[in-house]
Amino acid sequence: MSPPTLAKAWTTPAGSHSKSRYAISRPRKDGIHLATIVSKQPTKPPGIKDIASALGISIGTVDRALHGRSDVSANTRARVLKVAEQLGYRPNMVARSLKLNRQFRVGVYLPRQIASFFDPLREGIRAAAAAYIGINVDLDFHSFPRLDEGQLEELESAVGQNYDGLLLTPGDPGRIDSVLRRIARQGTAIICVGNDAPRSGRLAAVSTDSYTSGAIAAEMLARTIQKSAAVATITGELTIMDHAEKLRGFAATLAVLAPHLSLLPVIESHESPKEAYRQASALLSRKPRPAGLYISTANSIPVLQALDEHLLKDVQVITTDLFPELIPLLESGKILATLHQRPFVQGRTAFESLARYLVEGVQPEPVTKLAPHIVLRSNLPLFLSQMIEPEDSGSKDPTPPKR
Amino acid sequence: MSPPTLAKAWTTPAGSHSKSRYAISRPRKDGIHLATIVSKQPTKPPGIKDIASALGISIGTVDRALHGRSDVSANTRARVLKVAEQLGYRPNMVARSLKLNRQFRVGVYLPRQIASFFDPLREGIRAAAAAYIGINVDLDFHSFPRLDEGQLEELESAVGQNYDGLLLTPGDPGRIDSVLRRIARQGTAIICVGNDAPRSGRLAAVSTDSYTSGAIAAEMLARTIQKSAAVATITGELTIMDHAEKLRGFAATLAVLAPHLSLLPVIESHESPKEAYRQASALLSRKPRPAGLYISTANSIPVLQALDEHLLKDVQVITTDLFPELIPLLESGKILATLHQRPFVQGRTAFESLARYLVEGVQPEPVTKLAPHIVLRSNLPLFLSQMIEPEDSGSKDPTPPKR
DNA sequence: TTGAAAGCGGTACCAA
DNA sequence: TTGGTACCGCTTTCAA
């Protein structure tokens, strides 16, 4: 065995193996002109082999030292870590994943209703999974009618599955927290998407910022309705965090920005189209008639129908989400704006967080709040192309790219 | 040599190796209940070895056949392709990149001004490069003072570099088209970001939709200013496509949506703060005084200063981009909205397109138009966290994740 | 406590 | 035209 030597430790410039090099000749603090070191040949990043040969030890030992495994003398470990740092060693993720060749099973529990939201959400998950190189993911999609119907039962069956990861939109947190906690205790990483269940033991949550959604609606109505008037808001179910938060944001912002607008009592449609229609009709028959209306769930069509039947043309309406029926209404100006919750991006983001956690052990942000997109008549076209993704499930060309 | 056999072709269910399996027992068109096939053991995707042994040939031959290389008999090739399809073969990108172990050099040519836009753009590129597993990228960042100062010279030096890829924001297309074409002819993949140069031979372009930015500004002013009035717009340089497009969108939308608003002649600030201040002052001294103002470049501070000095409090202002100085103005309502061009996302997207092209040969969308974010007082907080990314260039922990 | 070597799934080279 | 094999960087097992 040759004596330990650092001879090779300087084959690569000390410091981190920076991804960027400076081509501009600019003196640094240490007086070195980096430009003079720059070569046109990209330098290969150092590997465990380089560390091993620098110290005259074997790659096996280097690996054990880097991973802090037992059975390495404190001395060697220290020397390995030092050289690793000097060389700016970064593990080659490609080699690692090839060797480990891990398979992950991820359960996805989303309702069928409301399709305009959950279909693109599923697509986002699928797209992210397909694009993620480095692991084999098996996505198990489970569906049930609605958030408040069938989720609990479906999730019960997930307990035995021992998934590596779980993606879901929790309905009423109080009811499913306990199942989720059981699943989490089994070692399944749970990520909530679209809505949060903070006490469920979930790893992270991805959603739009509900409070801000409500606040935006209030601000836009405040700017658009300039006379003294009343405004109303229709939501789904105030037990659902997302809905309650939207109302809070709406009311709070209205109070601050629009002293000239008064807020009528909130209406809960319980996500039922019939109920929404009935309640909206009642609202529009009473006095004072609202000059503005914020519909904070995707269940807006029955309300708009009631509006139409009451011949109310000058009510400023703000809706939620984007689906085909809204397009002509935005184009004609019957709807002032709709707040798009970007389900595709939510799904993609949620999957990516999960994957990074499972593969690299990176702890995700506990809460990611996306900014909702404000869709107006003028920017509507930009969102249409995303929306009309056809259900093309044909398999891609299985042959690799020719070159 | 054993006779060719398809014996093993059915070890995996025929059809594509689908990433998703159905756990819900639901009859399909062919009458098969997929749930009955589902096993809890994730199935390992087929590799070239499986194809080879299914046909009783060597993996070398399979590889040649799959890649359509010469020196394979038409017969074997056909059989290999058929079995590959039956097995749902998808090449393992991880193994491929490990073997090929490619190094890419990417030149990034962006101006220092305007920092609030180009700094996050650079960050987006860096972040995407760091997150992209599968290749080693060397990013060469080149900077120059402004879009219209130094870019051409800097690019000239890129001709000899023979980069694999190039990311840049083209200034005046007429002036740099020819350099870019020369670089493109050398085989460098060029992606424009932030602004397009359609005739430069670039592979693709990523930007916000300029026309729509102008249109949004017009729509918002149209809704907010309800009396008859004049509105004005201040841009940089109409030779820059992005600026011209914004004006077109603004004017066209104003004409359609706001018959009560008249558009004053456009003002070009030539991206000079002094010039912007002078011109804005002149504008505000003349009659009719505009009731609304759309500033379509990030160079808005001098204009706002002029506005302040003229004691015009009721002018509705829409600005472009987001930087620290705008924050208090949005919070206080002096600015109605700012149109955020999402430079970070632009940079990330541009890099990802480039990487997919270089690695997998995937032709990117020729033009990607992002929707600008409409930043109001109410949703401002959501964007602040993104903006204040400190200039932390310290190297990350070089040790791999312990597990 | 350490070294040596097999092998993950492709690619590419040399020999047959 | 084909088969056999070394190798990419890392992890892991078996021996020493």
PDB file of N, CA and C (backbone and C1' of nucleotides) in Angstrom, chain D residues 1-13:
ATOM      1  P    DT D   1     -24.952  -6.257 -43.742  1.00  0.00           P
ATOM      2  O5'  DT D   1     -25.139  -7.038 -42.361  1.00  0.00           O
ATOM      3  C5'  DT D   1     -25.680  -8.324 -42.446  1.00  0.00           C
ATOM      4  C4'  DT D   1     -25.112  -9.105 -41.320  1.00  0.00           C
ATOM      5  C3'  DT D   1     -25.700  -8.770 -39.941  1.00  0.00           C
ATOM      6  O3'  DT D   1     -26.594  -9.820 -39.613  1.00  0.00           O
ATOM      7  C1'  DT D   1     -23.347  -9.159 -39.867  1.00  0.00           C
ATOM      8  P    DT D   2     -27.316  -9.935 -38.270  1.00  0.00           P
ATOM      9  O5'  DT D   2     -26.123 -10.352 -37.350  1.00  0.00           O
ATOM     10  C5'  DT D   2     -26.171 -11.515 -36.605  1.00  0.00           C
ATOM     11  C4'  DT D   2     -24.884 -11.675 -35.841  1.00  0.00           C
ATOM     12  C3'  DT D   2     -25.036 -11.417 -34.358  1.00  0.00           C
ATOM     13  O3'  DT D   2     -25.385 -12.635 -33.742  1.00  0.00           O
ATOM     14  C1'  DT D   2     -22.899 -10.757 -35.241  1.00  0.00           C
ATOM     15  P    DG D   3     -25.744 -12.580 -32.197  1.00  0.00           P
ATOM     16  O5'  DG D   3     -24.278 -12.713 -31.600  1.00  0.00           O
ATOM     17  C5'  DG D   3     -23.492 -13.820 -31.964  1.00  0.00           C
ATOM     18  C4'  DG D   3     -22.247 -13.879 -31.105  1.00  0.00           C
ATOM     19  C3'  DG D   3     -22.506 -13.764 -29.612  1.00  0.00           C
ATOM     20  O3'  DG D   3     -21.646 -14.689 -28.940  1.00  0.00           O
ATOM     21  C1'  DG D   3     -21.085 -11.998 -30.303  1.00  0.00           C
ATOM     22  P    DG D   4     -21.645 -14.803 -27.359  1.00  0.00           P
ATOM     23  O5'  DG D   4     -20.436 -13.843 -26.945  1.00  0.00           O
ATOM     24  C5'  DG D   4     -19.153 -14.079 -27.510  1.00  0.00           C
ATOM     25  C4'  DG D   4     -18.132 -13.142 -26.916  1.00  0.00           C
ATOM     26  C3'  DG D   4     -18.256 -12.955 -25.400  1.00  0.00           C
ATOM     27  O3'  DG D   4     -16.940 -12.971 -24.851  1.00  0.00           O
ATOM     28  C1'  DG D   4     -18.384 -10.848 -26.460  1.00  0.00           C
ATOM     29  P    DT D   5     -16.734 -12.921 -23.298  1.00  0.00           P
ATOM     30  O5'  DT D   5     -16.351 -11.394 -23.057  1.00  0.00           O
ATOM     31  C5'  DT D   5     -15.307 -10.827 -23.849  1.00  0.00           C
ATOM     32  C4'  DT D   5     -15.168  -9.341 -23.539  1.00  0.00           C
ATOM     33  C3'  DT D   5     -15.328  -8.983 -22.051  1.00  0.00           C
ATOM     34  O3'  DT D   5     -14.334  -8.034 -21.736  1.00  0.00           O
ATOM     35  C1'  DT D   5     -16.734  -7.640 -23.328  1.00  0.00           C
ATOM     36  P    DA D   6     -13.705  -8.036 -20.271  1.00  0.00           P
ATOM     37  O5'  DA D   6     -13.115  -6.556 -20.205  1.00  0.00           O
ATOM     38  C5'  DA D   6     -12.488  -6.014 -21.366  1.00  0.00           C
ATOM     39  C4'  DA D   6     -12.738  -4.518 -21.439  1.00  0.00           C
ATOM     40  C3'  DA D   6     -12.673  -3.814 -20.082  1.00  0.00           C
ATOM     41  O3'  DA D   6     -12.021  -2.574 -20.241  1.00  0.00           O
ATOM     42  C1'  DA D   6     -14.795  -3.457 -21.040  1.00  0.00           C
ATOM     43  P    DC D   7     -11.555  -1.757 -18.936  1.00  0.00           P
ATOM     44  O5'  DC D   7     -12.719  -0.673 -18.825  1.00  0.00           O
ATOM     45  C5'  DC D   7     -12.966   0.222 -19.907  1.00  0.00           C
ATOM     46  C4'  DC D   7     -14.251   0.950 -19.637  1.00  0.00           C
ATOM     47  C3'  DC D   7     -14.389   1.470 -18.200  1.00  0.00           C
ATOM     48  O3'  DC D   7     -14.591   2.859 -18.247  1.00  0.00           O
ATOM     49  C1'  DC D   7     -16.383   0.438 -18.947  1.00  0.00           C
ATOM     50  P    DC D   8     -13.999   3.763 -17.076  1.00  0.00           P
ATOM     51  O5'  DC D   8     -15.204   4.751 -16.845  1.00  0.00           O
ATOM     52  C5'  DC D   8     -15.760   5.532 -17.902  1.00  0.00           C
ATOM     53  C4'  DC D   8     -17.185   5.878 -17.551  1.00  0.00           C
ATOM     54  C3'  DC D   8     -17.384   6.107 -16.056  1.00  0.00           C
ATOM     55  O3'  DC D   8     -17.292   7.503 -15.789  1.00  0.00           O
ATOM     56  C1'  DC D   8     -19.147   4.751 -17.033  1.00  0.00           C
ATOM     57  P    DG D   9     -16.348   8.015 -14.600  1.00  0.00           P
ATOM     58  O5'  DG D   9     -17.255   7.804 -13.320  1.00  0.00           O
ATOM     59  C5'  DG D   9     -18.431   8.583 -13.152  1.00  0.00           C
ATOM     60  C4'  DG D   9     -19.166   8.103 -11.926  1.00  0.00           C
ATOM     61  C3'  DG D   9     -18.346   8.116 -10.637  1.00  0.00           C
ATOM     62  O3'  DG D   9     -19.146   8.724  -9.645  1.00  0.00           O
ATOM     63  C1'  DG D   9     -19.266   5.965 -11.008  1.00  0.00           C
ATOM     64  P    DC D  10     -18.719   8.792  -8.118  1.00  0.00           P
ATOM     65  O5'  DC D  10     -19.631   7.644  -7.505  1.00  0.00           O
ATOM     66  C5'  DC D  10     -21.051   7.733  -7.635  1.00  0.00           C
ATOM     67  C4'  DC D  10     -21.689   6.424  -7.236  1.00  0.00           C
ATOM     68  C3'  DC D  10     -21.437   6.010  -5.790  1.00  0.00           C
ATOM     69  O3'  DC D  10     -22.658   6.123  -5.083  1.00  0.00           O
ATOM     70  C1'  DC D  10     -21.176   4.182  -7.313  1.00  0.00           C
ATOM     71  P    DT D  11     -22.675   5.833  -3.517  1.00  0.00           P
ATOM     72  O5'  DT D  11     -23.043   4.279  -3.462  1.00  0.00           O
ATOM     73  C5'  DT D  11     -24.302   3.868  -3.969  1.00  0.00           C
ATOM     74  C4'  DT D  11     -24.449   2.367  -3.810  1.00  0.00           C
ATOM     75  C3'  DT D  11     -24.353   1.836  -2.382  1.00  0.00           C
ATOM     76  O3'  DT D  11     -25.422   0.925  -2.231  1.00  0.00           O
ATOM     77  C1'  DT D  11     -22.851   0.669  -3.764  1.00  0.00           C
ATOM     78  P    DT D  12     -25.785   0.302  -0.779  1.00  0.00           P
ATOM     79  O5'  DT D  12     -25.139  -1.143  -0.820  1.00  0.00           O
ATOM     80  C5'  DT D  12     -25.486  -2.002  -1.908  1.00  0.00           C
ATOM     81  C4'  DT D  12     -24.639  -3.238  -1.846  1.00  0.00           C
ATOM     82  C3'  DT D  12     -24.400  -3.770  -0.418  1.00  0.00           C
ATOM     83  O3'  DT D  12     -24.581  -5.171  -0.444  1.00  0.00           O
ATOM     84  C1'  DT D  12     -22.367  -3.567  -1.560  1.00  0.00           C
ATOM     85  P    DT D  13     -24.945  -5.916   0.943  1.00  0.00           P
ATOM     86  O5'  DT D  13     -24.351  -7.368   0.653  1.00  0.00           O
ATOM     87  C5'  DT D  13     -24.275  -7.823  -0.704  1.00  0.00           C
ATOM     88  C4'  DT D  13     -22.965  -8.547  -0.935  1.00  0.00           C
ATOM     89  C3'  DT D  13     -22.511  -9.402   0.253  1.00  0.00           C
ATOM     90  O3'  DT D  13     -22.278 -10.734  -0.189  1.00  0.00           O
ATOM     91  C1'  DT D  13     -20.743  -8.043  -0.527  1.00  0.00           C
TER      92       DT D  13
END
